[in-house]
Amino acid sequence: MDSKREKDQQDADCEKITAVLLKSRTGEFDLQSILFLKLRGLGICDLGCIGECVNLERLDLSGNNITNLASLASLRLLSVLNISANRITNLEPLHNCENLQNLNVAGNYISSVENLHCLVSLRKLESFRLKDNTYNYTNPVCRNSSYRTVVLEMFPNIKVLDGERVVGRGSELYQLCKDIDDTIKAGSYKNGQLVEHPSCKPWVEDTYWDIKRSNNAIIEEAYKQFNDVLHECRLLNNRASHVISQTERSMSLKKQSKQYAI
């Protein structure tokens, strides 16, 4: 029984962030010197002393067992935070992270948009992820079909939501491609079954793109000269490739001879 308690205690210690863990992962002797930190998939459930890394700018805590974010409240310089794939229900401590620009909370237990009101004060927030289709991460709030609209109203400065650009350069093209994709998918299924379409015919004849020879002597001569130049370019390319190959082989042999000499 005592040995079991000791083992459980050791396991608990391993799942807690300690100064020793932080220093060993970063090579820094002073916690305040740590600017970037990656603690992904370590089974962490207690953030411990991470709040002492007050100059932290980028933090990855994805794939752990974290439920309480209270220790992050002191990280006011934090700009990028990934806490995806944890067990988080409350984001309240993050309202102090006033420099936060990129936040990933996909794969947690955020149940409603009311849980997001605490983040409204984050004026610099530009990228917010509640769902990640690549890893099949989501949150209960994403079941609401209108959650995207509500989130965008709550955070007017957001440029990227769930990995999709919603405003700014490229957003119109992204939306157009998405609409086309949705339309194609909608037309490919009927009553849940994939509709088989007959083989499509080409828009133009097979010979449409063939170069048509002209009877005009000037055009004929230009066509001939172009082919001659193209042929010369191919010959030059082959010669250049051969010279480069020989040079590389020669340099390789010299390098080997030097090694043997040493």
C-alpha positions as MATLAB code, in Angstrom:
seq = 'MDSKREKDQQDADCEKITAVLLKSRTGEFDLQSILFLKLRGLGICDLGCIGECVNLERLDLSGNNITNLASLASLRLLSVLNISANRITNLEPLHNCENLQNLNVAGNYISSVENLHCLVSLRKLESFRLKDNTYNYTNPVCRNSSYRTVVLEMFPNIKVLDGERVVGRGSELYQLCKDIDDTIKAGSYKNGQLVEHPSCKPWVEDTYWDIKRSNNAIIEEAYKQFNDVLHECRLLNNRASHVISQTERSMSLKKQSKQYAI';
ca = [
       0.000    0.000    0.000;
       2.812    2.407    0.917;
       4.675    1.623   -2.314;
       1.509    2.323   -4.288;
       1.117    5.701   -2.566;
       4.725    6.567   -3.336;
       4.221    5.640   -6.987;
       1.047    7.738   -7.202;
       2.899   10.650   -5.613;
       5.730   10.331   -8.131;
       3.254   10.263  -10.999;
       1.552   13.354   -9.603;
       4.881   15.165   -9.372;
       5.682   14.282  -12.996;
       2.393   15.841  -14.117;
       3.106   19.158  -12.416;
       5.176   21.939  -13.952;
       8.188   22.623  -11.756;
      11.156   24.949  -11.996;
      13.375   21.923  -12.632;
      11.204   20.840  -15.561;
      11.178   24.328  -17.080;
      14.932   24.779  -16.771;
      15.668   21.345  -18.206;
      13.365   21.920  -21.185;
      14.704   25.372  -22.032;
      18.292   25.397  -20.766;
      17.608   28.652  -18.928;
      18.658   29.143  -15.296;
      16.228   31.996  -14.677;
      12.521   31.424  -15.297;
      12.098   35.071  -16.265;
      14.500   34.537  -19.176;
      12.206   32.010  -20.857;
      10.488   33.476  -23.931;
       9.339   30.341  -25.775;
       8.095   27.150  -24.187;
       6.794   23.888  -25.643;
       5.320   21.362  -23.203;
       3.168   19.326  -25.547;
       1.810   15.903  -24.597;
       3.509   15.512  -21.216;
       0.413   14.549  -19.239;
       0.498   17.850  -17.325;
      -2.508   18.547  -15.129;
      -1.035   21.199  -12.809;
       0.581   24.337  -14.255;
       2.593   24.803  -11.082;
       5.130   27.623  -11.272;
       4.652   28.526  -14.931;
       3.273   31.884  -13.827;
       6.818   32.878  -12.842;
       7.817   32.942  -16.536;
       6.521   36.505  -16.755;
       8.349   37.267  -20.019;
       6.933   34.273  -21.847;
       5.741   35.136  -25.381;
       4.880   31.777  -26.938;
       3.497   28.794  -25.057;
       2.372   25.352  -26.265;
       0.537   23.227  -23.686;
      -1.467   21.128  -26.135;
      -2.259   17.457  -25.542;
      -2.181   17.471  -21.731;
      -4.743   17.062  -18.931;
      -5.030   20.706  -17.875;
      -8.278   21.898  -16.306;
      -7.252   25.107  -14.501;
      -5.580   28.063  -16.223;
      -5.193   30.282  -13.153;
      -1.381   30.205  -13.336;
      -1.443   31.859  -16.770;
      -3.016   35.073  -15.485;
       0.402   36.646  -14.826;
       1.689   36.096  -18.387;
       0.859   39.548  -19.728;
       3.413   39.397  -22.559;
       2.033   36.143  -23.955;
       1.153   36.537  -27.645;
       0.695   32.923  -28.826;
      -1.013   30.260  -26.704;
      -1.922   26.701  -27.691;
      -3.957   24.833  -25.089;
      -5.741   22.506  -27.488;
      -6.626   18.921  -26.527;
      -6.949   19.459  -22.778;
      -9.892   19.413  -20.333;
     -10.555   23.124  -19.990;
     -14.010   24.537  -19.285;
     -13.129   28.043  -18.047;
     -11.024   30.627  -19.907;
     -11.446   33.401  -17.329;
      -7.728   33.662  -16.321;
      -6.776   34.533  -19.905;
      -8.464   37.941  -19.801;
      -5.268   39.279  -18.165;
      -3.134   38.180  -21.135;
      -3.647   41.506  -22.868;
      -1.057   40.886  -25.602;
      -2.592   37.621  -26.772;
      -2.828   37.519  -30.575;
      -3.172   33.830  -31.364;
      -5.256   31.492  -29.183;
      -5.999   27.804  -29.833;
      -8.490   26.140  -27.458;
      -9.741   23.415  -29.826;
     -10.408   20.023  -28.267;
     -11.626   21.195  -24.844;
     -14.961   21.505  -23.025;
     -16.022   25.083  -23.786;
     -19.791   24.630  -23.661;
     -21.248   27.981  -24.766;
     -20.418   31.426  -26.152;
     -20.994   32.807  -22.650;
     -17.722   31.157  -21.668;
     -15.984   33.398  -24.197;
     -17.177   36.760  -22.852;
     -14.166   36.914  -20.544;
     -11.907   37.255  -23.607;
     -13.643   40.295  -25.114;
     -11.054   42.600  -23.524;
      -8.288   40.996  -25.636;
      -8.164   43.712  -28.284;
      -5.082   42.265  -30.020;
      -6.605   38.833  -30.597;
      -6.486   38.122  -34.344;
      -6.519   34.327  -34.612;
      -8.905   32.216  -32.537;
      -9.444   28.469  -32.897;
     -12.249   26.532  -31.248;
     -12.298   23.734  -33.789;
      -9.565   21.947  -35.736;
     -10.769   19.574  -38.437;
      -7.242   18.347  -39.138;
      -7.016   16.630  -35.746;
     -10.782   16.315  -35.227;
     -10.625   18.674  -32.228;
     -13.730   20.611  -31.271;
     -15.722   22.073  -28.370;
     -19.374   21.629  -27.371;
     -20.032   25.266  -28.320;
     -19.253   24.395  -31.951;
     -22.423   22.305  -32.147;
     -24.353   25.562  -32.345;
     -24.634   26.360  -36.053;
     -24.491   30.105  -35.378;
     -21.466   30.086  -33.087;
     -19.164   31.485  -35.782;
     -21.416   34.495  -36.341;
     -21.643   35.159  -32.613;
     -17.886   34.817  -32.114;
     -17.128   37.228  -34.954;
     -19.531   39.764  -33.448;
     -17.877   39.396  -30.047;
     -14.357   39.736  -31.462;
     -14.476   42.255  -34.343;
     -10.679   42.285  -34.692;
     -10.393   38.582  -35.488;
      -8.907   37.841  -38.904;
      -8.720   34.043  -38.676;
     -11.348   31.819  -37.022;
     -10.855   28.046  -36.800;
      -8.039   28.313  -39.333;
     -10.225   30.118  -41.899;
      -9.405   33.688  -42.892;
     -12.529   35.778  -42.373;
     -11.246   39.283  -43.123;
      -8.268   40.834  -44.827;
      -6.177   39.759  -47.761;
      -7.284   36.461  -49.268;
     -10.548   36.156  -47.324;
     -12.740   36.673  -50.400;
     -10.865   34.013  -52.372;
     -11.022   31.626  -49.428;
     -14.784   32.126  -49.098;
     -15.287   31.688  -52.828;
     -13.355   28.409  -52.837;
     -15.308   27.233  -49.807;
     -18.640   28.079  -51.443;
     -17.618   26.250  -54.631;
     -16.516   23.229  -52.607;
     -19.799   23.182  -50.664;
     -21.785   23.458  -53.897;
     -19.877   20.578  -55.471;
     -20.392   18.414  -52.412;
     -24.097   19.278  -52.315;
     -24.474   18.345  -55.984;
     -22.557   15.088  -55.598;
     -24.972   13.590  -53.079;
     -28.668   12.870  -53.230;
     -30.515   11.432  -50.252;
     -27.165   10.723  -48.662;
     -25.932    8.688  -51.647;
     -23.110    9.611  -54.000;
     -24.498   10.418  -57.424;
     -22.607    8.888  -60.326;
     -22.321   11.286  -63.242;
     -21.740   10.158  -66.832;
     -18.248   10.680  -68.160;
     -17.665   14.336  -68.958;
     -16.870   15.403  -72.491;
     -14.086   17.891  -73.215;
     -15.121   21.479  -73.910;
     -13.085   21.637  -77.098;
     -11.829   19.178  -79.678;
      -8.556   17.349  -79.115;
      -6.852   19.331  -81.874;
      -7.956   22.706  -80.501;
      -4.626   23.441  -78.784;
      -2.426   22.238  -81.639;
      -0.269   24.926  -83.250;
      -1.750   25.707  -86.634;
       0.770   26.295  -89.406;
       0.220   29.379  -91.523;
       0.839   29.916  -95.207;
       2.273   33.336  -94.436;
       5.999   33.213  -95.274;
       6.915   35.680  -92.511;
       5.151   33.629  -89.851;
       6.702   30.445  -91.209;
      10.179   31.931  -90.958;
       9.553   33.225  -87.416;
       8.265   29.790  -86.424;
      11.414   28.168  -87.823;
      13.718   30.643  -86.064;
      11.906   30.096  -82.777;
      12.396   26.337  -83.048;
      16.083   26.841  -83.826;
      16.546   29.060  -80.768;
      14.648   26.580  -78.610;
      16.901   23.777  -79.847;
      20.026   25.794  -79.028;
      18.698   26.540  -75.540;
      18.198   22.835  -74.917;
      21.743   22.091  -76.056;
      23.141   24.805  -73.781;
      21.108   23.446  -70.880;
      22.506   19.951  -71.430;
      26.072   21.290  -71.593;
      25.584   23.354  -68.427;
      24.187   20.332  -66.591;
      27.157   18.254  -67.697;
      29.685   20.896  -66.524;
      27.937   21.282  -63.169;
      27.923   17.516  -62.689;
      31.640   17.278  -63.456;
      32.440   20.173  -61.116;
      30.489   18.641  -58.251;
      32.212   15.285  -58.790;
      35.625   16.969  -58.830;
      34.902   18.922  -55.631;
      33.679   15.751  -53.944;
      36.911   13.927  -54.820;
      39.047   16.800  -53.512;
      37.119   16.835  -50.269;
      37.626   13.102  -49.818;
      41.369   13.373  -50.485;
      41.679   16.076  -47.816;
      39.911   13.841  -45.333;
      42.295   11.002  -46.053;
      45.267   13.369  -45.681;
      44.104   14.342  -42.217;
];
